[in-house]
PDB file of C-alpha atoms in Angstrom:
ATOM      1  CA  MET A   1      11.429  -0.566 -15.532  1.00  0.00           C
ATOM      2  CA  PRO A   2      11.939  -3.208 -12.644  1.00  0.00           C
ATOM      3  CA  THR A   3      10.267  -3.936  -9.719  1.00  0.00           C
ATOM      4  CA  LEU A   4      11.095  -1.695  -6.827  1.00  0.00           C
ATOM      5  CA  PHE A   5      11.323  -2.373  -3.037  1.00  0.00           C
ATOM      6  CA  ARG A   6       8.472   0.437  -1.596  1.00  0.00           C
ATOM      7  CA  PRO A   7       8.915   1.130   2.606  1.00  0.00           C
ATOM      8  CA  CYS A   8       5.903   1.204   4.351  1.00  0.00           C
ATOM      9  CA  ILE A   9       5.019   2.842   7.790  1.00  0.00           C
ATOM     10  CA  ASP A  10       1.877   0.863   9.401  1.00  0.00           C
ATOM     11  CA  LEU A  11       0.124   2.998  12.389  1.00  0.00           C
ATOM     12  CA  HIS A  12      -1.916   1.205  14.627  1.00  0.00           C
ATOM     13  CA  HIS A  13      -2.732   3.175  17.816  1.00  0.00           C
ATOM     14  CA  GLY A  14      -0.379   5.853  17.396  1.00  0.00           C
ATOM     15  CA  LYS A  15       2.472   3.448  16.808  1.00  0.00           C
ATOM     16  CA  VAL A  16       4.422   1.231  14.118  1.00  0.00           C
ATOM     17  CA  LYS A  17       3.630  -2.009  13.541  1.00  0.00           C
ATOM     18  CA  GLN A  18       3.031  -4.916  11.327  1.00  0.00           C
ATOM     19  CA  ILE A  19      -0.118  -6.415  11.865  1.00  0.00           C
ATOM     20  CA  VAL A  20      -1.858  -9.494  10.609  1.00  0.00           C
ATOM     21  CA  GLY A  21      -3.926  -8.203   7.941  1.00  0.00           C
ATOM     22  CA  GLY A  22      -6.750 -10.752   8.231  1.00  0.00           C
ATOM     23  CA  THR A  23      -7.569 -10.068  11.775  1.00  0.00           C
ATOM     24  CA  LEU A  24      -7.885  -6.255  11.407  1.00  0.00           C
ATOM     25  CA  ASP A  25     -11.506  -5.824  13.466  1.00  0.00           C
ATOM     26  CA  SER A  26     -12.993  -4.120  16.175  1.00  0.00           C
ATOM     27  CA  GLU A  27     -12.190  -7.311  18.775  1.00  0.00           C
ATOM     28  CA  ALA A  28      -8.883  -6.423  20.632  1.00  0.00           C
ATOM     29  CA  GLU A  29      -8.382  -9.757  22.001  1.00  0.00           C
ATOM     30  CA  LYS A  30      -9.135 -11.101  17.882  1.00  0.00           C
ATOM     31  CA  LEU A  31      -6.000  -8.876  16.716  1.00  0.00           C
ATOM     32  CA  LYS A  32      -2.660 -10.462  15.887  1.00  0.00           C
ATOM     33  CA  THR A  33       0.320  -8.212  15.998  1.00  0.00           C
ATOM     34  CA  ASN A  34       4.036  -9.180  14.594  1.00  0.00           C
ATOM     35  CA  PHE A  35       5.805  -6.155  15.350  1.00  0.00           C
ATOM     36  CA  VAL A  36       5.459  -3.110  17.601  1.00  0.00           C
ATOM     37  CA  SER A  37       8.231  -0.467  16.947  1.00  0.00           C
ATOM     38  CA  ASP A  38       9.745   1.845  20.118  1.00  0.00           C
ATOM     39  CA  HIS A  39      10.681   4.434  17.334  1.00  0.00           C
ATOM     40  CA  GLY A  40       8.407   6.943  16.275  1.00  0.00           C
ATOM     41  CA  SER A  41       7.135   7.578  12.309  1.00  0.00           C
ATOM     42  CA  SER A  42       9.404  10.147  11.700  1.00  0.00           C
ATOM     43  CA  HIS A  43      12.312   7.615  12.913  1.00  0.00           C
ATOM     44  CA  PHE A  44      11.311   5.378   9.304  1.00  0.00           C
ATOM     45  CA  ALA A  45      10.630   8.338   7.678  1.00  0.00           C
ATOM     46  CA  SER A  46      14.148   9.928   8.037  1.00  0.00           C
ATOM     47  CA  LEU A  47      15.287   6.644   7.142  1.00  0.00           C
ATOM     48  CA  TYR A  48      13.910   5.954   4.203  1.00  0.00           C
ATOM     49  CA  ARG A  49      14.792   9.837   2.907  1.00  0.00           C
ATOM     50  CA  LYS A  50      18.314   9.212   4.120  1.00  0.00           C
ATOM     51  CA  ASP A  51      17.999   6.156   1.694  1.00  0.00           C
ATOM     52  CA  SER A  52      16.037   7.775  -1.219  1.00  0.00           C
ATOM     53  CA  LEU A  53      13.504   4.891  -1.333  1.00  0.00           C
ATOM     54  CA  VAL A  54      10.306   7.371  -2.901  1.00  0.00           C
ATOM     55  CA  GLY A  55       7.137   6.075  -3.462  1.00  0.00           C
ATOM     56  CA  GLY A  56       6.576   4.728   0.445  1.00  0.00           C
ATOM     57  CA  HIS A  57       3.431   4.986   2.132  1.00  0.00           C
ATOM     58  CA  VAL A  58       2.144   5.448   5.404  1.00  0.00           C
ATOM     59  CA  ILE A  59      -1.635   3.679   6.418  1.00  0.00           C
ATOM     60  CA  GLN A  60      -3.461   4.641   9.048  1.00  0.00           C
ATOM     61  CA  LEU A  61      -5.054   1.105  10.563  1.00  0.00           C
ATOM     62  CA  GLY A  62      -7.957   3.126  12.507  1.00  0.00           C
ATOM     63  CA  GLY A  63      -8.470   6.065  14.570  1.00  0.00           C
ATOM     64  CA  GLY A  64      -5.507   7.516  16.830  1.00  0.00           C
ATOM     65  CA  ASN A  65      -2.909   7.734  14.191  1.00  0.00           C
ATOM     66  CA  ALA A  66      -2.904  11.330  12.260  1.00  0.00           C
ATOM     67  CA  GLU A  67      -0.100  12.790  14.772  1.00  0.00           C
ATOM     68  CA  ALA A  68       2.123  10.022  13.576  1.00  0.00           C
ATOM     69  CA  ALA A  69       1.229  10.321  10.376  1.00  0.00           C
ATOM     70  CA  ALA A  70       1.554  13.823  10.718  1.00  0.00           C
ATOM     71  CA  SER A  71       5.118  13.272  11.909  1.00  0.00           C
ATOM     72  CA  ALA A  72       6.191  11.015   9.252  1.00  0.00           C
ATOM     73  CA  LEU A  73       5.494  13.781   6.410  1.00  0.00           C
ATOM     74  CA  ALA A  74       6.768  16.183   8.294  1.00  0.00           C
ATOM     75  CA  ALA A  75      10.040  14.157   8.543  1.00  0.00           C
ATOM     76  CA  TRP A  76      10.441  13.826   4.632  1.00  0.00           C
ATOM     77  CA  PRO A  77       8.020  16.209   3.122  1.00  0.00           C
ATOM     78  CA  ASN A  78       6.610  14.879  -0.541  1.00  0.00           C
ATOM     79  CA  GLY A  79       8.488  11.728   0.237  1.00  0.00           C
ATOM     80  CA  LEU A  80       5.563   9.832   1.437  1.00  0.00           C
ATOM     81  CA  GLN A  81       2.270   8.709   0.711  1.00  0.00           C
ATOM     82  CA  ILE A  82      -1.161   8.457   3.217  1.00  0.00           C
ATOM     83  CA  GLY A  83      -3.405   6.372   2.948  1.00  0.00           C
ATOM     84  CA  GLY A  84      -6.349   5.225   6.217  1.00  0.00           C
ATOM     85  CA  GLY A  85      -9.186   7.678   6.735  1.00  0.00           C
ATOM     86  CA  VAL A  86      -8.950  10.182   3.322  1.00  0.00           C
ATOM     87  CA  ASN A  87     -11.784  11.764   1.932  1.00  0.00           C
ATOM     88  CA  VAL A  88     -12.608  14.465  -0.002  1.00  0.00           C
ATOM     89  CA  ASP A  89     -12.565  16.655   3.152  1.00  0.00           C
ATOM     90  CA  ASN A  90      -9.499  15.897   4.328  1.00  0.00           C
ATOM     91  CA  ALA A  91      -7.436  14.895   1.699  1.00  0.00           C
ATOM     92  CA  MET A  92      -6.391  18.788   0.961  1.00  0.00           C
ATOM     93  CA  GLU A  93      -4.969  19.056   3.967  1.00  0.00           C
ATOM     94  CA  TRP A  94      -2.587  16.159   3.973  1.00  0.00           C
ATOM     95  CA  LEU A  95      -1.362  16.956   1.004  1.00  0.00           C
ATOM     96  CA  GLU A  96      -0.263  20.402   2.553  1.00  0.00           C
ATOM     97  CA  LYS A  97       0.843  18.794   5.459  1.00  0.00           C
ATOM     98  CA  GLY A  98       3.727  16.924   2.979  1.00  0.00           C
ATOM     99  CA  ALA A  99       2.296  13.967   1.494  1.00  0.00           C
ATOM    100  CA  SER A 100       3.569  13.833  -2.166  1.00  0.00           C
ATOM    101  CA  LYS A 101      -0.009  11.728  -3.090  1.00  0.00           C
ATOM    102  CA  VAL A 102      -3.237  10.492  -1.082  1.00  0.00           C
ATOM    103  CA  ILE A 103      -4.196   6.682  -1.082  1.00  0.00           C
ATOM    104  CA  VAL A 104      -8.558   6.493  -1.472  1.00  0.00           C
ATOM    105  CA  THR A 105     -10.243   3.422  -0.133  1.00  0.00           C
ATOM    106  CA  SER A 106     -13.036   2.937   1.922  1.00  0.00           C
ATOM    107  CA  TRP A 107     -14.605   6.547   1.554  1.00  0.00           C
ATOM    108  CA  LEU A 108     -15.445   5.040  -2.310  1.00  0.00           C
ATOM    109  CA  PHE A 109     -17.580   2.411  -1.034  1.00  0.00           C
ATOM    110  CA  PRO A 110     -20.249   4.161   0.656  1.00  0.00           C
ATOM    111  CA  ASP A 111     -22.629   1.340   2.171  1.00  0.00           C
ATOM    112  CA  GLY A 112     -19.893  -0.557   0.489  1.00  0.00           C
ATOM    113  CA  VAL A 113     -20.825   0.491  -3.331  1.00  0.00           C
ATOM    114  CA  PHE A 114     -18.595   1.729  -5.417  1.00  0.00           C
ATOM    115  CA  SER A 115     -19.090   4.816  -6.113  1.00  0.00           C
ATOM    116  CA  GLU A 116     -17.619   6.801  -9.169  1.00  0.00           C
ATOM    117  CA  GLU A 117     -19.131   9.890  -8.569  1.00  0.00           C
ATOM    118  CA  ARG A 118     -16.709  10.200  -5.509  1.00  0.00           C
ATOM    119  CA  LEU A 119     -13.678   9.220  -7.016  1.00  0.00           C
ATOM    120  CA  LYS A 120     -13.991  11.946  -9.582  1.00  0.00           C
ATOM    121  CA  CYS A 121     -14.825  14.175  -7.242  1.00  0.00           C
ATOM    122  CA  ILE A 122     -11.284  13.425  -5.202  1.00  0.00           C
ATOM    123  CA  SER A 123      -9.468  12.924  -8.549  1.00  0.00           C
ATOM    124  CA  GLN A 124     -10.701  16.826  -9.761  1.00  0.00           C
ATOM    125  CA  LEU A 125      -9.793  18.256  -6.002  1.00  0.00           C
ATOM    126  CA  VAL A 126      -6.257  16.928  -5.302  1.00  0.00           C
ATOM    127  CA  THR A 127      -5.488  16.258  -9.110  1.00  0.00           C
ATOM    128  CA  PRO A 128      -5.135  12.218 -10.642  1.00  0.00           C
ATOM    129  CA  GLU A 129      -1.597  12.905 -10.646  1.00  0.00           C
ATOM    130  CA  CYS A 130      -1.370  12.851  -6.289  1.00  0.00           C
ATOM    131  CA  LEU A 131      -3.991  10.667  -6.101  1.00  0.00           C
ATOM    132  CA  VAL A 132      -3.282   6.408  -5.622  1.00  0.00           C
ATOM    133  CA  VAL A 133      -6.470   4.138  -5.429  1.00  0.00           C
ATOM    134  CA  ASP A 134      -6.161   1.293  -2.830  1.00  0.00           C
ATOM    135  CA  ILE A 135      -7.692  -1.886  -4.604  1.00  0.00           C
ATOM    136  CA  SER A 136      -6.691  -3.828  -1.717  1.00  0.00           C
ATOM    137  CA  CYS A 137      -8.652  -7.050  -1.717  1.00  0.00           C
ATOM    138  CA  ARG A 138      -9.608 -10.886  -0.638  1.00  0.00           C
ATOM    139  CA  ARG A 139      -9.857 -14.034  -2.723  1.00  0.00           C
ATOM    140  CA  ARG A 140     -12.987 -14.991  -4.053  1.00  0.00           C
ATOM    141  CA  SER A 141     -13.484 -17.996  -5.957  1.00  0.00           C
ATOM    142  CA  LYS A 142     -11.059 -17.487  -8.990  1.00  0.00           C
ATOM    143  CA  SER A 143     -10.959 -13.828  -8.988  1.00  0.00           C
ATOM    144  CA  TRP A 144     -10.054 -10.969  -5.801  1.00  0.00           C
ATOM    145  CA  VAL A 145     -12.874  -8.225  -5.092  1.00  0.00           C
ATOM    146  CA  VAL A 146     -12.081  -4.904  -3.186  1.00  0.00           C
ATOM    147  CA  ALA A 147     -12.059  -4.957   0.524  1.00  0.00           C
ATOM    148  CA  ILE A 148     -12.759  -2.049   2.589  1.00  0.00           C
ATOM    149  CA  ASN A 149     -12.187  -0.324   6.172  1.00  0.00           C
ATOM    150  CA  LYS A 150      -9.412  -2.420   7.511  1.00  0.00           C
ATOM    151  CA  TRP A 151     -10.014  -4.833   4.826  1.00  0.00           C
ATOM    152  CA  GLN A 152     -12.637  -6.975   6.805  1.00  0.00           C
ATOM    153  CA  THR A 153     -15.843  -5.850   4.954  1.00  0.00           C
ATOM    154  CA  ILE A 154     -15.695  -7.580   1.247  1.00  0.00           C
ATOM    155  CA  THR A 155     -17.553  -5.795  -1.485  1.00  0.00           C
ATOM    156  CA  GLU A 156     -18.659  -6.715  -5.462  1.00  0.00           C
ATOM    157  CA  PHE A 157     -16.058  -4.583  -6.766  1.00  0.00           C
ATOM    158  CA  GLU A 158     -14.085  -7.136  -8.993  1.00  0.00           C
ATOM    159  CA  LEU A 159     -10.700  -6.733  -9.671  1.00  0.00           C
ATOM    160  CA  SER A 160     -10.274  -6.902 -13.675  1.00  0.00           C
ATOM    161  CA  LYS A 161      -8.941  -4.965 -16.620  1.00  0.00           C
ATOM    162  CA  GLU A 162     -11.975  -3.157 -17.191  1.00  0.00           C
ATOM    163  CA  SER A 163     -12.595  -1.868 -13.734  1.00  0.00           C
ATOM    164  CA  LEU A 164      -8.956  -1.283 -13.156  1.00  0.00           C
ATOM    165  CA  ALA A 165      -9.313   0.473 -16.173  1.00  0.00           C
ATOM    166  CA  LEU A 166     -12.441   2.492 -15.399  1.00  0.00           C
ATOM    167  CA  LEU A 167     -10.228   3.606 -11.756  1.00  0.00           C
ATOM    168  CA  ALA A 168      -7.137   4.764 -13.821  1.00  0.00           C
ATOM    169  CA  GLN A 169      -8.915   7.595 -15.467  1.00  0.00           C
ATOM    170  CA  TYR A 170      -8.881   9.463 -12.313  1.00  0.00           C
ATOM    171  CA  CYS A 171      -5.351   8.448 -10.425  1.00  0.00           C
ATOM    172  CA  SER A 172      -1.658   8.003 -11.277  1.00  0.00           C
ATOM    173  CA  GLU A 173      -0.882   4.867  -8.906  1.00  0.00           C
ATOM    174  CA  PHE A 174      -2.597   1.615  -7.615  1.00  0.00           C
ATOM    175  CA  LEU A 175      -1.590   0.364  -4.049  1.00  0.00           C
ATOM    176  CA  VAL A 176      -2.864  -3.254  -3.901  1.00  0.00           C
ATOM    177  CA  HIS A 177      -3.120  -5.417  -0.262  1.00  0.00           C
ATOM    178  CA  ALA A 178      -3.389  -8.857  -0.515  1.00  0.00           C
ATOM    179  CA  ALA A 179      -5.102  -9.163   3.041  1.00  0.00           C
ATOM    180  CA  ASP A 180      -5.622 -13.047   2.755  1.00  0.00           C
ATOM    181  CA  VAL A 181      -1.619 -13.325   3.066  1.00  0.00           C
ATOM    182  CA  GLU A 182      -0.890  -9.895   4.530  1.00  0.00           C
ATOM    183  CA  GLY A 183       1.794 -10.282   7.604  1.00  0.00           C
ATOM    184  CA  LEU A 184       1.799 -13.667   7.435  1.00  0.00           C
ATOM    185  CA  CYS A 185       5.441 -14.043   5.607  1.00  0.00           C
ATOM    186  CA  SER A 186       4.045 -17.064   4.066  1.00  0.00           C
ATOM    187  CA  GLY A 187       4.195 -15.940   0.358  1.00  0.00           C
ATOM    188  CA  ILE A 188       2.865 -13.692  -2.415  1.00  0.00           C
ATOM    189  CA  ASP A 189      -0.162 -14.210  -4.323  1.00  0.00           C
ATOM    190  CA  GLU A 190       1.941 -14.933  -7.301  1.00  0.00           C
ATOM    191  CA  GLU A 191      -1.710 -15.115  -9.179  1.00  0.00           C
ATOM    192  CA  LEU A 192      -3.073 -11.317  -7.690  1.00  0.00           C
ATOM    193  CA  VAL A 193       1.045  -9.849  -9.350  1.00  0.00           C
ATOM    194  CA  SER A 194       0.788 -11.537 -12.534  1.00  0.00           C
ATOM    195  CA  ALA A 195      -2.860 -10.779 -12.896  1.00  0.00           C
ATOM    196  CA  LEU A 196      -2.059  -7.248 -11.946  1.00  0.00           C
ATOM    197  CA  ALA A 197       0.248  -6.820 -14.832  1.00  0.00           C
ATOM    198  CA  ASP A 198      -1.966  -7.589 -17.008  1.00  0.00           C
ATOM    199  CA  TRP A 199      -4.554  -5.455 -15.956  1.00  0.00           C
ATOM    200  CA  SER A 200      -3.122  -2.258 -14.664  1.00  0.00           C
ATOM    201  CA  PRO A 201      -2.495   0.907 -17.429  1.00  0.00           C
ATOM    202  CA  ILE A 202      -0.508   2.619 -14.428  1.00  0.00           C
ATOM    203  CA  PRO A 203       2.102   2.188 -11.504  1.00  0.00           C
ATOM    204  CA  CYS A 204       0.972  -0.207  -9.543  1.00  0.00           C
ATOM    205  CA  THR A 205       2.740  -1.950  -5.626  1.00  0.00           C
ATOM    206  CA  TYR A 206       1.695  -5.158  -4.189  1.00  0.00           C
ATOM    207  CA  ALA A 207       2.218  -5.643  -0.262  1.00  0.00           C
ATOM    208  CA  GLY A 208       1.133  -9.298   0.914  1.00  0.00           C
ATOM    209  CA  GLY A 209       2.743 -12.715   2.183  1.00  0.00           C
ATOM    210  CA  ALA A 210       7.004 -11.570   0.991  1.00  0.00           C
ATOM    211  CA  LYS A 211       8.800 -13.573   2.937  1.00  0.00           C
ATOM    212  CA  SER A 212      12.375 -13.049   1.592  1.00  0.00           C
ATOM    213  CA  LEU A 213      14.186 -10.965  -0.744  1.00  0.00           C
ATOM    214  CA  SER A 214      13.990 -13.555  -4.058  1.00  0.00           C
ATOM    215  CA  ASP A 215      10.302 -12.220  -4.116  1.00  0.00           C
ATOM    216  CA  LEU A 216      11.472  -8.576  -5.418  1.00  0.00           C
ATOM    217  CA  GLU A 217      13.326 -11.053  -8.413  1.00  0.00           C
ATOM    218  CA  LEU A 218       9.980 -13.466  -8.331  1.00  0.00           C
ATOM    219  CA  VAL A 219       7.814 -10.061  -8.819  1.00  0.00           C
ATOM    220  CA  ASP A 220      10.054  -8.696 -11.094  1.00  0.00           C
ATOM    221  CA  ARG A 221       9.559 -11.940 -13.630  1.00  0.00           C
ATOM    222  CA  LEU A 222       5.739 -12.199 -12.709  1.00  0.00           C
ATOM    223  CA  SER A 223       5.016  -8.235 -13.795  1.00  0.00           C
ATOM    224  CA  GLY A 224       7.856  -7.803 -16.148  1.00  0.00           C
ATOM    225  CA  GLY A 225       8.969  -5.211 -14.021  1.00  0.00           C
ATOM    226  CA  LYS A 226       5.422  -3.530 -14.103  1.00  0.00           C
ATOM    227  CA  VAL A 227       4.413  -4.043 -10.589  1.00  0.00           C
ATOM    228  CA  ASP A 228       6.727  -2.550  -7.105  1.00  0.00           C
ATOM    229  CA  LEU A 229       6.956  -5.146  -4.328  1.00  0.00           C
ATOM    230  CA  THR A 230       6.031  -3.836  -0.165  1.00  0.00           C
ATOM    231  CA  ILE A 231       7.750  -5.690   2.354  1.00  0.00           C
ATOM    232  CA  GLY A 232       7.030  -5.498   6.000  1.00  0.00           C
ATOM    233  CA  SER A 233       6.754  -8.105   8.594  1.00  0.00           C
ATOM    234  CA  ALA A 234       9.704 -10.280   7.160  1.00  0.00           C
ATOM    235  CA  LEU A 235      12.313  -6.953   7.115  1.00  0.00           C
ATOM    236  CA  ASP A 236      14.845  -6.430  10.124  1.00  0.00           C
ATOM    237  CA  ILE A 237      13.676  -3.185  10.895  1.00  0.00           C
ATOM    238  CA  PHE A 238      10.206  -4.358  11.591  1.00  0.00           C
ATOM    239  CA  GLY A 239      11.546  -7.565  13.933  1.00  0.00           C
ATOM    240  CA  GLY A 240      11.628  -9.491  10.944  1.00  0.00           C
ATOM    241  CA  ASP A 241      14.216 -12.455  10.126  1.00  0.00           C
ATOM    242  CA  LYS A 242      14.085 -12.668   6.600  1.00  0.00           C
ATOM    243  CA  VAL A 243      14.558  -9.970   4.922  1.00  0.00           C
ATOM    244  CA  GLN A 244      17.216  -6.849   5.762  1.00  0.00           C
ATOM    245  CA  TYR A 245      16.268  -3.642   4.848  1.00  0.00           C
ATOM    246  CA  GLU A 246      19.976  -3.258   3.698  1.00  0.00           C
ATOM    247  CA  ASP A 247      19.377  -5.168   0.924  1.00  0.00           C
ATOM    248  CA  CYS A 248      16.415  -4.398  -0.282  1.00  0.00           C
ATOM    249  CA  VAL A 249      17.998  -0.380  -0.557  1.00  0.00           C
ATOM    250  CA  GLN A 250      20.702  -2.111  -2.523  1.00  0.00           C
ATOM    251  CA  TRP A 251      18.164  -3.615  -4.885  1.00  0.00           C
ATOM    252  CA  ASN A 252      16.923  -0.307  -5.541  1.00  0.00           C
ATOM    253  CA  ARG A 253      20.018   1.398  -5.572  1.00  0.00           C
ATOM    254  CA  GLU A 254      20.874  -1.805  -8.293  1.00  0.00           C
ATOM    255  CA  HIS A 255      17.942  -0.988 -10.775  1.00  0.00           C
ATOM    256  CA  THR A 256      16.558   2.055 -12.503  1.00  0.00           C
ATOM    257  CA  VAL A 257      14.312   4.174  -9.960  1.00  0.00           C
ATOM    258  CA  HIS A 258      11.051   4.186 -10.684  1.00  0.00           C
ATOM    259  CA  GLN A 259       9.507   8.051 -10.903  1.00  0.00           C
ATOM    260  CA  GLN A 260       7.743   8.571  -7.923  1.00  0.00           C
TER     261      GLN A 260
END
């Protein structure tokens, strides 16, 4: 299967934004925002629905986003995944509101330490088919470790063939933001994409640094079509000038569509 373009809706304080991932901390003056949309979340959800862009994700970056997230899901029931603040107490509620899958990350790391018991619990609740594990990460020497809490807390959970095999028992997909390059439009982490293709036994979507339409071809080549690509800040619909949204739609139309 070829690499596909996966769309996103990133929410911050209830608005659709594109943010430099590495600046997502609690100090507002340090936050670097690339784009703030005048359109609500439902506008983008409806756009993706019109163009049949399945498998996209809505990410809540902090609090104050529940209403906007619900609006996006209502605009395309069972067409979008939801992440950000997802836990065992609210996962079913998000599915009932129309999410195709729930994305879980920080809740799996109480006090920054991975809990397989928590993963097993939420997997049993929503079923693996409806669960995506977010293993967004930062580089550490020659490896990558999972970063949680808006990518500001670095854990000791290292990405590897063994660790991804462990996680894959409980979910149907991985989402991986390369936090070091997220929002910079400076190029993807090619080594990480290649590693994900080698290590992941289930579908995987990579996000971070994409700066041109040719990055879809690059990810396809590096991963043998095993990894999909999200393009955010570079897209014209998010104020970017490097990638045309319609070109991404056309790419998907010309390639075999993955099952959601």
